[in-house]
Amino acid sequence: MAEFAADSILVLLDVTPTGELASSAAGLLGAAAQVGTPVALVVAGADAHASLAAAAGALGAPTVLTADLGGADQALTVPITDALSAAHDLVRPDAVLVSNSIEGRDAAGRFAARRSLAIAVDAVGVARDADGVLAQHSVYGGAFTATSAPTFGALVVTVRQGAVDARAEAVASPVVDALAVSPSGAPAAQITSFTAEVATSSRPELRGAAKVVSGGRGLGSKEKFELVEQLADALGAAVGASRAAVDAGYVPYSAQVGQTGVSVAPQLYVALGISGAIQHKAGMQTAKTIVAINKDGDAPIFEIADYGIVGDVFQVVPQLIAALDAKKG
Ligand code: FAD
């Protein structure tokens, strides 16, 4: 059985239905390495353990705990919470990092409640002071960064996908240990059927995308919203939208960025015909580079944009696409 460092950080890595690490793994392990020694936990079928452990090592986990599914393919959340609990007892970590994905925050919430630990959700970074691990949050529409800390015990942190750039150094041969998990028998929603949704688009998924192009009410109609999709395709970006564009039926709700939609933290965020209401900014202000195109030079989006073009999207964007296409040559 592996020895665990005094500054261990337990990291639950999401596993995709096809048995690979989710794209959030790199940022989670990078964040953990900033504040301690990462110990990765993967919950998957036994046949995927070796490849998942190697992948976790390549992303910087010196130690990987592997847990069997334990019914995670038949019941929601509880088997993963059981594994997280067992890993916590074994490792005694200073903090537990989990992706702020749907599955991750569900497991983190249950685990924190079960073990009476403090939880910090949707963190955009972690830090450490003399008393332990802290979580950083982007609040008030991204205008301030707040820091939270637990009064006692390991802090459970759900980390916003794409928010942490830091990467841990690859470990060629991580120590891999099988984790023994006793099922808690806690009530769980049963999975009665599972249908993999066939991707109808080659575009990246909005949550966790490195580049996002979003459109607002300024696009004017569902048909004209295609311009947003064309620029997204030219950049290899995901498509997002403001709530006004969603409410007007230009795009489905799944594309909504903001307080009541998806929070994104991409390298590049392009806002087309979006005014920049505080509720929209809340979901995208932590993007590394923000480009805004709006015909109103006083639109609030320009207050947070790194690059701004005052102009009509229907004139500017086609030129941008042509320039990008020419560059690809
Ligand atoms: P508008 O504010 O109408 O802005 C359209 C912009 O397009 C204008 O700035 C205009 O100058 C520009 N424009 C028009 N034509 C062109 C053109 N041809 N070329 C260039 N620019 C052009 N909003 C969200 O986005 N996400 C949320 O999650 C969210 N949650 C909310 C939660 C609550 C509780 C509330 C009250 C509101 C929420 N909203 C949210 C709504 C938010 O307040 C704004 O109403 C919304 O973001 C506005 O969307 P918009 O910028 O597309 O539209």
Tab-separated table of C-alpha atoms and ligand atoms in Angstrom:
chain	number	residue	atom	x	y	z
A	1	MET	CA	0.000	0.000	0.000
A	2	ALA	CA	1.311	3.426	-0.944
A	3	GLU	CA	2.552	5.885	1.651
A	4	PHE	CA	0.767	9.212	1.521
A	5	ALA	CA	2.514	12.536	1.904
A	6	ALA	CA	1.425	14.793	4.761
A	7	ASP	CA	0.313	17.394	2.206
A	8	SER	CA	-1.740	14.966	0.092
A	9	ILE	CA	-4.559	16.351	-2.028
A	10	LEU	CA	-7.141	13.764	-3.032
A	11	VAL	CA	-8.363	14.319	-6.598
A	12	LEU	CA	-11.450	12.561	-7.946
A	13	LEU	CA	-11.047	12.268	-11.721
A	14	ASP	CA	-14.185	11.965	-13.866
A	15	VAL	CA	-14.168	9.006	-16.249
A	16	THR	CA	-16.078	9.198	-19.548
A	17	PRO	CA	-18.540	6.438	-20.529
A	18	THR	CA	-15.890	5.220	-23.003
A	19	GLY	CA	-13.420	4.668	-20.151
A	20	GLU	CA	-11.102	7.658	-20.585
A	21	LEU	CA	-10.227	10.499	-18.249
A	22	ALA	CA	-12.454	13.541	-18.748
A	23	SER	CA	-10.717	16.670	-20.037
A	24	SER	CA	-11.023	18.257	-16.576
A	25	ALA	CA	-8.329	15.882	-15.219
A	26	ALA	CA	-5.324	17.991	-16.290
A	27	GLY	CA	-6.537	21.168	-14.562
A	28	LEU	CA	-7.552	19.299	-11.394
A	29	LEU	CA	-4.158	17.617	-11.044
A	30	GLY	CA	-2.438	20.902	-11.931
A	31	ALA	CA	-4.389	22.676	-9.187
A	32	ALA	CA	-3.628	19.897	-6.680
A	33	ALA	CA	0.102	20.069	-7.435
A	34	GLN	CA	0.065	23.810	-6.671
A	35	VAL	CA	-0.966	23.155	-3.066
A	36	GLY	CA	0.319	19.678	-2.222
A	37	THR	CA	0.955	16.158	-3.483
A	38	PRO	CA	-1.832	14.868	-5.748
A	39	VAL	CA	-3.370	11.461	-5.084
A	40	ALA	CA	-5.735	10.612	-7.941
A	41	LEU	CA	-8.854	8.468	-7.537
A	42	VAL	CA	-10.494	6.790	-10.521
A	43	VAL	CA	-13.703	4.776	-10.283
A	44	ALA	CA	-14.107	2.495	-13.305
A	45	GLY	CA	-14.410	-1.075	-14.535
A	46	ALA	CA	-11.312	-3.142	-13.689
A	47	ASP	CA	-10.280	-3.474	-17.344
A	48	ALA	CA	-9.826	0.312	-17.602
A	49	HIS	CA	-7.752	0.707	-14.402
A	50	ALA	CA	-4.297	0.322	-15.979
A	51	SER	CA	-4.882	2.788	-18.813
A	52	LEU	CA	-6.583	5.315	-16.526
A	53	ALA	CA	-3.730	5.112	-13.999
A	54	ALA	CA	-1.170	5.667	-16.765
A	55	ALA	CA	-3.172	8.626	-18.085
A	56	ALA	CA	-3.431	10.112	-14.569
A	57	GLY	CA	0.339	9.662	-14.144
A	58	ALA	CA	0.984	11.444	-17.436
A	59	LEU	CA	-1.046	14.369	-16.073
A	60	GLY	CA	1.002	14.499	-12.887
A	61	ALA	CA	-0.428	12.016	-10.355
A	62	PRO	CA	2.420	10.243	-8.510
A	63	THR	CA	-0.137	7.970	-6.803
A	64	VAL	CA	-3.370	6.618	-8.262
A	65	LEU	CA	-6.080	4.806	-6.327
A	66	THR	CA	-8.291	2.624	-8.488
A	67	ALA	CA	-11.763	1.619	-7.345
A	68	ASP	CA	-14.109	-0.808	-9.065
A	69	LEU	CA	-17.401	0.496	-10.355
A	70	GLY	CA	-19.158	-0.872	-7.267
A	71	GLY	CA	-22.485	-0.396	-9.024
A	72	ALA	CA	-21.645	3.057	-10.443
A	73	ASP	CA	-23.093	1.844	-13.753
A	74	GLN	CA	-26.393	0.999	-12.042
A	75	ALA	CA	-26.830	3.719	-9.424
A	76	LEU	CA	-26.146	7.433	-9.504
A	77	THR	CA	-23.524	9.090	-7.279
A	78	VAL	CA	-23.595	6.814	-4.213
A	79	PRO	CA	-20.943	4.295	-5.402
A	80	ILE	CA	-18.601	7.177	-6.265
A	81	THR	CA	-19.291	8.823	-2.896
A	82	ASP	CA	-18.493	5.502	-1.210
A	83	ALA	CA	-15.161	5.348	-3.066
A	84	LEU	CA	-14.375	8.966	-2.202
A	85	SER	CA	-15.127	8.246	1.466
A	86	ALA	CA	-12.871	5.183	1.508
A	87	ALA	CA	-10.068	7.128	-0.209
A	88	HIS	CA	-10.458	9.985	2.272
A	89	ASP	CA	-10.098	7.585	5.230
A	90	LEU	CA	-6.986	6.077	3.679
A	91	VAL	CA	-5.211	9.209	2.476
A	92	ARG	CA	-6.257	11.746	5.153
A	93	PRO	CA	-5.789	14.538	2.626
A	94	ASP	CA	-5.521	18.272	3.258
A	95	ALA	CA	-8.187	18.862	0.594
A	96	VAL	CA	-10.362	16.975	-1.862
A	97	LEU	CA	-10.614	18.338	-5.416
A	98	VAL	CA	-13.461	17.347	-7.710
A	99	SER	CA	-14.512	18.657	-11.110
A	100	ASN	CA	-17.461	21.062	-11.083
A	101	SER	CA	-19.105	18.775	-13.658
A	102	ILE	CA	-22.657	17.528	-13.075
A	103	GLU	CA	-21.385	14.182	-11.751
A	104	GLY	CA	-18.522	15.797	-9.839
A	105	ARG	CA	-20.550	18.324	-7.917
A	106	ASP	CA	-23.178	15.733	-7.125
A	107	ALA	CA	-20.544	13.397	-5.635
A	108	ALA	CA	-18.705	16.249	-3.881
A	109	GLY	CA	-21.909	17.500	-2.243
A	110	ARG	CA	-22.916	14.080	-0.995
A	111	PHE	CA	-19.405	13.300	0.212
A	112	ALA	CA	-19.053	16.603	2.092
A	113	ALA	CA	-22.452	16.134	3.747
A	114	ARG	CA	-21.689	12.548	4.677
A	115	ARG	CA	-18.337	13.434	6.266
A	116	SER	CA	-19.419	16.830	7.681
A	117	LEU	CA	-16.734	18.620	5.687
A	118	ALA	CA	-16.872	22.153	4.290
A	119	ILE	CA	-17.449	22.437	0.550
A	120	ALA	CA	-16.377	25.261	-1.756
A	121	VAL	CA	-18.146	25.082	-5.113
A	122	ASP	CA	-17.198	26.359	-8.562
A	123	ALA	CA	-13.719	27.483	-7.508
A	124	VAL	CA	-11.493	29.078	-10.144
A	125	GLY	CA	-8.295	28.301	-8.255
A	126	VAL	CA	-6.787	26.970	-5.045
A	127	ALA	CA	-4.061	28.293	-2.762
A	128	ARG	CA	-2.488	27.407	0.555
A	129	ASP	CA	-1.761	29.450	3.662
A	130	ALA	CA	-0.395	28.480	7.077
A	131	ASP	CA	-3.752	26.950	8.070
A	132	GLY	CA	-4.362	24.845	4.992
A	133	VAL	CA	-5.927	24.835	1.551
A	134	LEU	CA	-8.093	27.735	0.349
A	135	ALA	CA	-10.470	27.984	-2.597
A	136	GLN	CA	-10.731	31.050	-4.825
A	137	HIS	CA	-14.047	32.102	-6.332
A	138	SER	CA	-14.940	34.613	-8.988
A	139	VAL	CA	-17.915	36.578	-7.572
A	140	TYR	CA	-20.213	39.510	-8.408
A	141	GLY	CA	-20.037	38.816	-12.107
A	142	GLY	CA	-16.286	38.281	-11.937
A	143	ALA	CA	-15.614	41.724	-10.488
A	144	PHE	CA	-14.035	40.299	-7.314
A	145	THR	CA	-12.138	37.200	-6.266
A	146	ALA	CA	-13.258	35.785	-2.916
A	147	THR	CA	-11.326	33.235	-0.895
A	148	SER	CA	-12.952	30.554	1.251
A	149	ALA	CA	-11.426	28.299	3.891
A	150	PRO	CA	-12.827	25.573	6.161
A	151	THR	CA	-13.013	25.998	9.928
A	152	PHE	CA	-11.868	22.392	10.335
A	153	GLY	CA	-11.168	19.292	8.263
A	154	ALA	CA	-10.226	18.873	4.622
A	155	LEU	CA	-11.859	21.385	2.298
A	156	VAL	CA	-13.865	19.771	-0.505
A	157	VAL	CA	-13.506	21.914	-3.636
A	158	THR	CA	-15.306	21.642	-6.951
A	159	VAL	CA	-13.126	23.290	-9.588
A	160	ARG	CA	-14.615	25.048	-12.617
A	161	GLN	CA	-13.576	23.259	-15.788
A	162	GLY	CA	-10.962	25.157	-17.767
A	163	ALA	CA	-10.298	27.648	-14.946
A	164	VAL	CA	-6.889	26.339	-13.897
A	165	ASP	CA	-4.042	26.621	-16.393
A	166	ALA	CA	-1.356	25.108	-14.180
A	167	ARG	CA	-0.183	21.664	-15.213
A	168	ALA	CA	1.600	19.126	-13.009
A	169	GLU	CA	4.750	17.423	-14.195
A	170	ALA	CA	4.194	14.007	-15.808
A	171	VAL	CA	4.978	10.929	-13.703
A	172	ALA	CA	6.183	8.016	-15.841
A	173	SER	CA	5.405	5.201	-13.372
A	174	PRO	CA	2.819	6.259	-10.800
A	175	VAL	CA	2.257	4.061	-7.758
A	176	VAL	CA	-1.093	2.355	-8.384
A	177	ASP	CA	-3.124	0.892	-5.524
A	178	ALA	CA	-6.485	-0.880	-5.616
A	179	LEU	CA	-8.867	0.799	-3.175
A	180	ALA	CA	-11.131	-1.409	-1.073
A	181	VAL	CA	-14.606	0.154	-0.885
A	182	SER	CA	-17.443	-1.027	1.368
A	183	PRO	CA	-20.821	-0.127	-0.142
A	184	SER	CA	-22.685	2.223	2.201
A	185	GLY	CA	-26.115	1.067	1.086
A	186	ALA	CA	-27.231	4.715	1.053
A	187	PRO	CA	-30.354	5.347	-1.080
A	188	ALA	CA	-29.480	6.048	-4.694
A	189	ALA	CA	-31.356	6.797	-7.894
A	190	GLN	CA	-31.152	3.694	-10.067
A	191	ILE	CA	-30.049	3.867	-13.689
A	192	THR	CA	-32.684	1.946	-15.623
A	193	SER	CA	-31.288	2.627	-19.074
A	194	PHE	CA	-28.394	4.467	-20.627
A	195	THR	CA	-28.369	5.927	-24.114
A	196	ALA	CA	-25.194	7.508	-25.398
A	197	GLU	CA	-26.088	10.735	-27.188
A	198	VAL	CA	-24.575	10.756	-30.641
A	199	ALA	CA	-22.740	14.027	-31.179
A	200	THR	CA	-24.392	15.820	-34.055
A	201	SER	CA	-21.677	18.422	-34.131
A	202	SER	CA	-17.932	18.231	-34.463
A	203	ARG	CA	-17.669	21.358	-32.315
A	204	PRO	CA	-16.183	21.097	-28.838
A	205	GLU	CA	-18.521	20.899	-25.874
A	206	LEU	CA	-19.232	24.312	-24.346
A	207	ARG	CA	-18.327	23.334	-20.781
A	208	GLY	CA	-14.557	23.151	-20.608
A	209	ALA	CA	-13.960	24.383	-24.203
A	210	ALA	CA	-10.688	26.230	-24.849
A	211	LYS	CA	-12.405	28.663	-27.246
A	212	VAL	CA	-16.001	29.887	-27.203
A	213	VAL	CA	-17.855	32.110	-29.668
A	214	SER	CA	-21.152	33.407	-28.249
A	215	GLY	CA	-23.943	35.344	-29.873
A	216	GLY	CA	-26.577	37.612	-28.399
A	217	ARG	CA	-29.801	39.341	-29.292
A	218	GLY	CA	-27.787	41.464	-31.712
A	219	LEU	CA	-27.785	38.546	-34.153
A	220	GLY	CA	-31.473	39.222	-34.744
A	221	SER	CA	-32.821	35.795	-35.704
A	222	LYS	CA	-32.217	32.055	-35.599
A	223	GLU	CA	-31.162	32.090	-39.245
A	224	LYS	CA	-28.687	34.907	-38.760
A	225	PHE	CA	-27.271	33.210	-35.646
A	226	GLU	CA	-25.507	30.927	-38.151
A	227	LEU	CA	-22.862	33.612	-38.348
A	228	VAL	CA	-21.845	32.734	-34.777
A	229	GLU	CA	-21.561	29.072	-35.756
A	230	GLN	CA	-19.488	29.940	-38.826
A	231	LEU	CA	-16.959	31.922	-36.780
A	232	ALA	CA	-16.913	29.150	-34.154
A	233	ASP	CA	-16.092	26.608	-36.875
A	234	ALA	CA	-13.374	28.820	-38.341
A	235	LEU	CA	-11.780	29.005	-34.869
A	236	GLY	CA	-12.532	25.421	-33.773
A	237	ALA	CA	-14.594	26.873	-30.933
A	238	ALA	CA	-17.738	25.895	-29.022
A	239	VAL	CA	-20.927	27.913	-29.534
A	240	GLY	CA	-22.454	29.865	-26.658
A	241	ALA	CA	-25.217	32.430	-26.335
A	242	SER	CA	-26.707	35.069	-24.086
A	243	ARG	CA	-30.013	34.426	-22.365
A	244	ALA	CA	-31.738	36.891	-24.675
A	245	ALA	CA	-30.622	34.807	-27.677
A	246	VAL	CA	-31.838	31.629	-25.970
A	247	ASP	CA	-35.168	33.205	-24.973
A	248	ALA	CA	-35.662	34.394	-28.541
A	249	GLY	CA	-35.226	30.782	-29.729
A	250	TYR	CA	-32.013	31.307	-31.718
A	251	VAL	CA	-30.302	28.428	-29.880
A	252	PRO	CA	-31.205	25.850	-27.201
A	253	TYR	CA	-30.790	26.596	-23.495
A	254	SER	CA	-27.766	24.252	-23.323
A	255	ALA	CA	-25.790	27.039	-25.067
A	256	GLN	CA	-26.616	29.713	-22.483
A	257	VAL	CA	-23.591	31.256	-20.814
A	258	GLY	CA	-24.041	33.082	-17.537
A	259	GLN	CA	-25.468	33.104	-14.075
A	260	THR	CA	-28.336	30.799	-14.955
A	261	GLY	CA	-26.488	28.938	-17.688
A	262	VAL	CA	-23.045	27.428	-18.138
A	263	SER	CA	-19.943	29.000	-16.600
A	264	VAL	CA	-16.976	28.909	-18.948
A	265	ALA	CA	-13.319	29.856	-18.500
A	266	PRO	CA	-11.833	29.435	-21.980
A	267	GLN	CA	-8.569	30.791	-23.344
A	268	LEU	CA	-10.587	32.825	-25.861
A	269	TYR	CA	-14.164	34.138	-25.572
A	270	VAL	CA	-15.668	36.027	-28.484
A	271	ALA	CA	-18.915	37.910	-27.735
A	272	LEU	CA	-20.955	38.890	-30.801
A	273	GLY	CA	-23.886	41.281	-30.383
A	274	ILE	CA	-23.930	40.779	-26.598
A	275	SER	CA	-24.371	43.843	-24.382
A	276	GLY	CA	-22.525	42.395	-21.378
A	277	ALA	CA	-25.169	42.291	-18.640
A	278	ILE	CA	-23.805	41.300	-15.232
A	279	GLN	CA	-25.615	37.954	-15.416
A	280	HIS	CA	-23.828	37.141	-18.677
A	281	LYS	CA	-20.454	38.313	-17.420
A	282	ALA	CA	-20.840	36.059	-14.363
A	283	GLY	CA	-20.423	33.062	-16.649
A	284	MET	CA	-17.515	34.183	-18.799
A	285	GLN	CA	-15.516	36.917	-17.109
A	286	THR	CA	-12.715	34.538	-16.099
A	287	ALA	CA	-11.948	33.835	-19.791
A	288	LYS	CA	-8.274	34.551	-20.473
A	289	THR	CA	-8.832	36.730	-23.559
A	290	ILE	CA	-12.166	38.371	-24.325
A	291	VAL	CA	-13.004	39.780	-27.744
A	292	ALA	CA	-16.219	41.774	-28.166
A	293	ILE	CA	-17.907	42.968	-31.326
A	294	ASN	CA	-20.835	45.300	-30.754
A	295	LYS	CA	-22.190	48.262	-32.678
A	296	ASP	CA	-22.730	50.239	-29.466
A	297	GLY	CA	-19.393	51.624	-28.271
A	298	ASP	CA	-20.873	52.133	-24.777
A	299	ALA	CA	-21.924	48.490	-24.347
A	300	PRO	CA	-20.717	47.203	-20.938
A	301	ILE	CA	-19.063	44.183	-22.584
A	302	PHE	CA	-16.251	46.536	-23.685
A	303	GLU	CA	-15.396	47.197	-20.007
A	304	ILE	CA	-14.046	43.658	-19.682
A	305	ALA	CA	-12.942	43.028	-23.289
A	306	ASP	CA	-9.228	42.683	-24.068
A	307	TYR	CA	-9.995	43.485	-27.713
A	308	GLY	CA	-13.091	45.337	-28.832
A	309	ILE	CA	-14.472	46.177	-32.249
A	310	VAL	CA	-17.253	48.758	-32.456
A	311	GLY	CA	-19.118	47.646	-35.544
A	312	ASP	CA	-21.907	45.629	-37.089
A	313	VAL	CA	-21.346	41.892	-36.616
A	314	PHE	CA	-22.716	41.260	-40.118
A	315	GLN	CA	-19.930	43.376	-41.588
A	316	VAL	CA	-17.083	42.540	-39.227
A	317	VAL	CA	-17.504	38.786	-38.713
A	318	PRO	CA	-17.472	37.733	-42.399
A	319	GLN	CA	-14.190	39.652	-42.791
A	320	LEU	CA	-12.823	37.891	-39.708
A	321	ILE	CA	-13.813	34.488	-41.106
A	322	ALA	CA	-12.246	35.324	-44.487
A	323	ALA	CA	-9.013	36.398	-42.756
A	324	LEU	CA	-8.939	33.180	-40.694
A	325	ASP	CA	-9.598	31.065	-43.801
A	326	ALA	CA	-6.853	32.904	-45.699
A	327	LYS	CA	-4.427	32.237	-42.856
A	328	LYS	CA	-5.245	28.516	-42.974
A	329	GLY	CA	-4.510	28.860	-46.683
B	1	FAD	P1	-29.140	42.877	-25.256
B	1	FAD	O1	-28.857	43.291	-23.877
B	1	FAD	O2	-30.393	43.208	-25.900
B	1	FAD	O3	-27.895	43.263	-26.124
B	1	FAD	C1	-27.801	43.090	-27.506
B	1	FAD	C2	-26.547	43.808	-27.951
B	1	FAD	O4	-26.345	43.590	-29.320
B	1	FAD	C3	-26.596	45.333	-27.755
B	1	FAD	O5	-25.468	45.725	-26.976
B	1	FAD	C4	-26.534	45.905	-29.170
B	1	FAD	O6	-25.753	47.094	-29.237
B	1	FAD	C5	-25.848	44.773	-29.911
B	1	FAD	N1	-26.187	44.728	-31.340
B	1	FAD	C6	-27.400	44.777	-31.908
B	1	FAD	N2	-27.304	44.606	-33.252
B	1	FAD	C7	-25.975	44.460	-33.510
B	1	FAD	C8	-25.222	44.261	-34.694
B	1	FAD	N3	-25.835	44.137	-35.901
B	1	FAD	N4	-23.883	44.185	-34.607
B	1	FAD	C9	-23.245	44.314	-33.405
B	1	FAD	N5	-23.916	44.473	-32.248
B	1	FAD	C10	-25.269	44.550	-32.307
B	1	FAD	N6	-28.178	36.608	-19.381
B	1	FAD	C11	-27.252	35.767	-19.849
B	1	FAD	O7	-26.649	35.987	-20.901
B	1	FAD	N7	-26.958	34.621	-19.159
B	1	FAD	C12	-27.567	34.299	-18.000
B	1	FAD	O8	-27.272	33.246	-17.432
B	1	FAD	C13	-28.539	35.193	-17.470
B	1	FAD	N8	-29.154	34.931	-16.301
B	1	FAD	C14	-30.038	35.864	-15.809
B	1	FAD	C15	-30.598	35.661	-14.541
B	1	FAD	C16	-31.472	36.599	-14.019
B	1	FAD	C17	-32.042	36.357	-12.642
B	1	FAD	C18	-31.800	37.757	-14.750
B	1	FAD	C19	-32.720	38.787	-14.186
B	1	FAD	C20	-31.254	37.954	-16.005
B	1	FAD	C21	-30.374	37.012	-16.552
B	1	FAD	N9	-29.801	37.198	-17.802
B	1	FAD	C22	-28.839	36.350	-18.237
B	1	FAD	C23	-30.285	38.271	-18.729
B	1	FAD	C24	-29.383	39.473	-18.767
B	1	FAD	O9	-29.768	40.387	-17.755
B	1	FAD	C25	-29.516	40.196	-20.134
B	1	FAD	O10	-30.853	40.497	-20.360
B	1	FAD	C26	-28.998	39.370	-21.305
B	1	FAD	O11	-27.707	38.880	-21.029
B	1	FAD	C27	-28.964	40.254	-22.535
B	1	FAD	O12	-28.593	39.496	-23.639
B	1	FAD	P2	-27.944	40.219	-24.901
B	1	FAD	O13	-26.682	40.904	-24.489
B	1	FAD	O14	-27.860	39.210	-25.997
B	1	FAD	O15	-29.076	41.233	-25.326
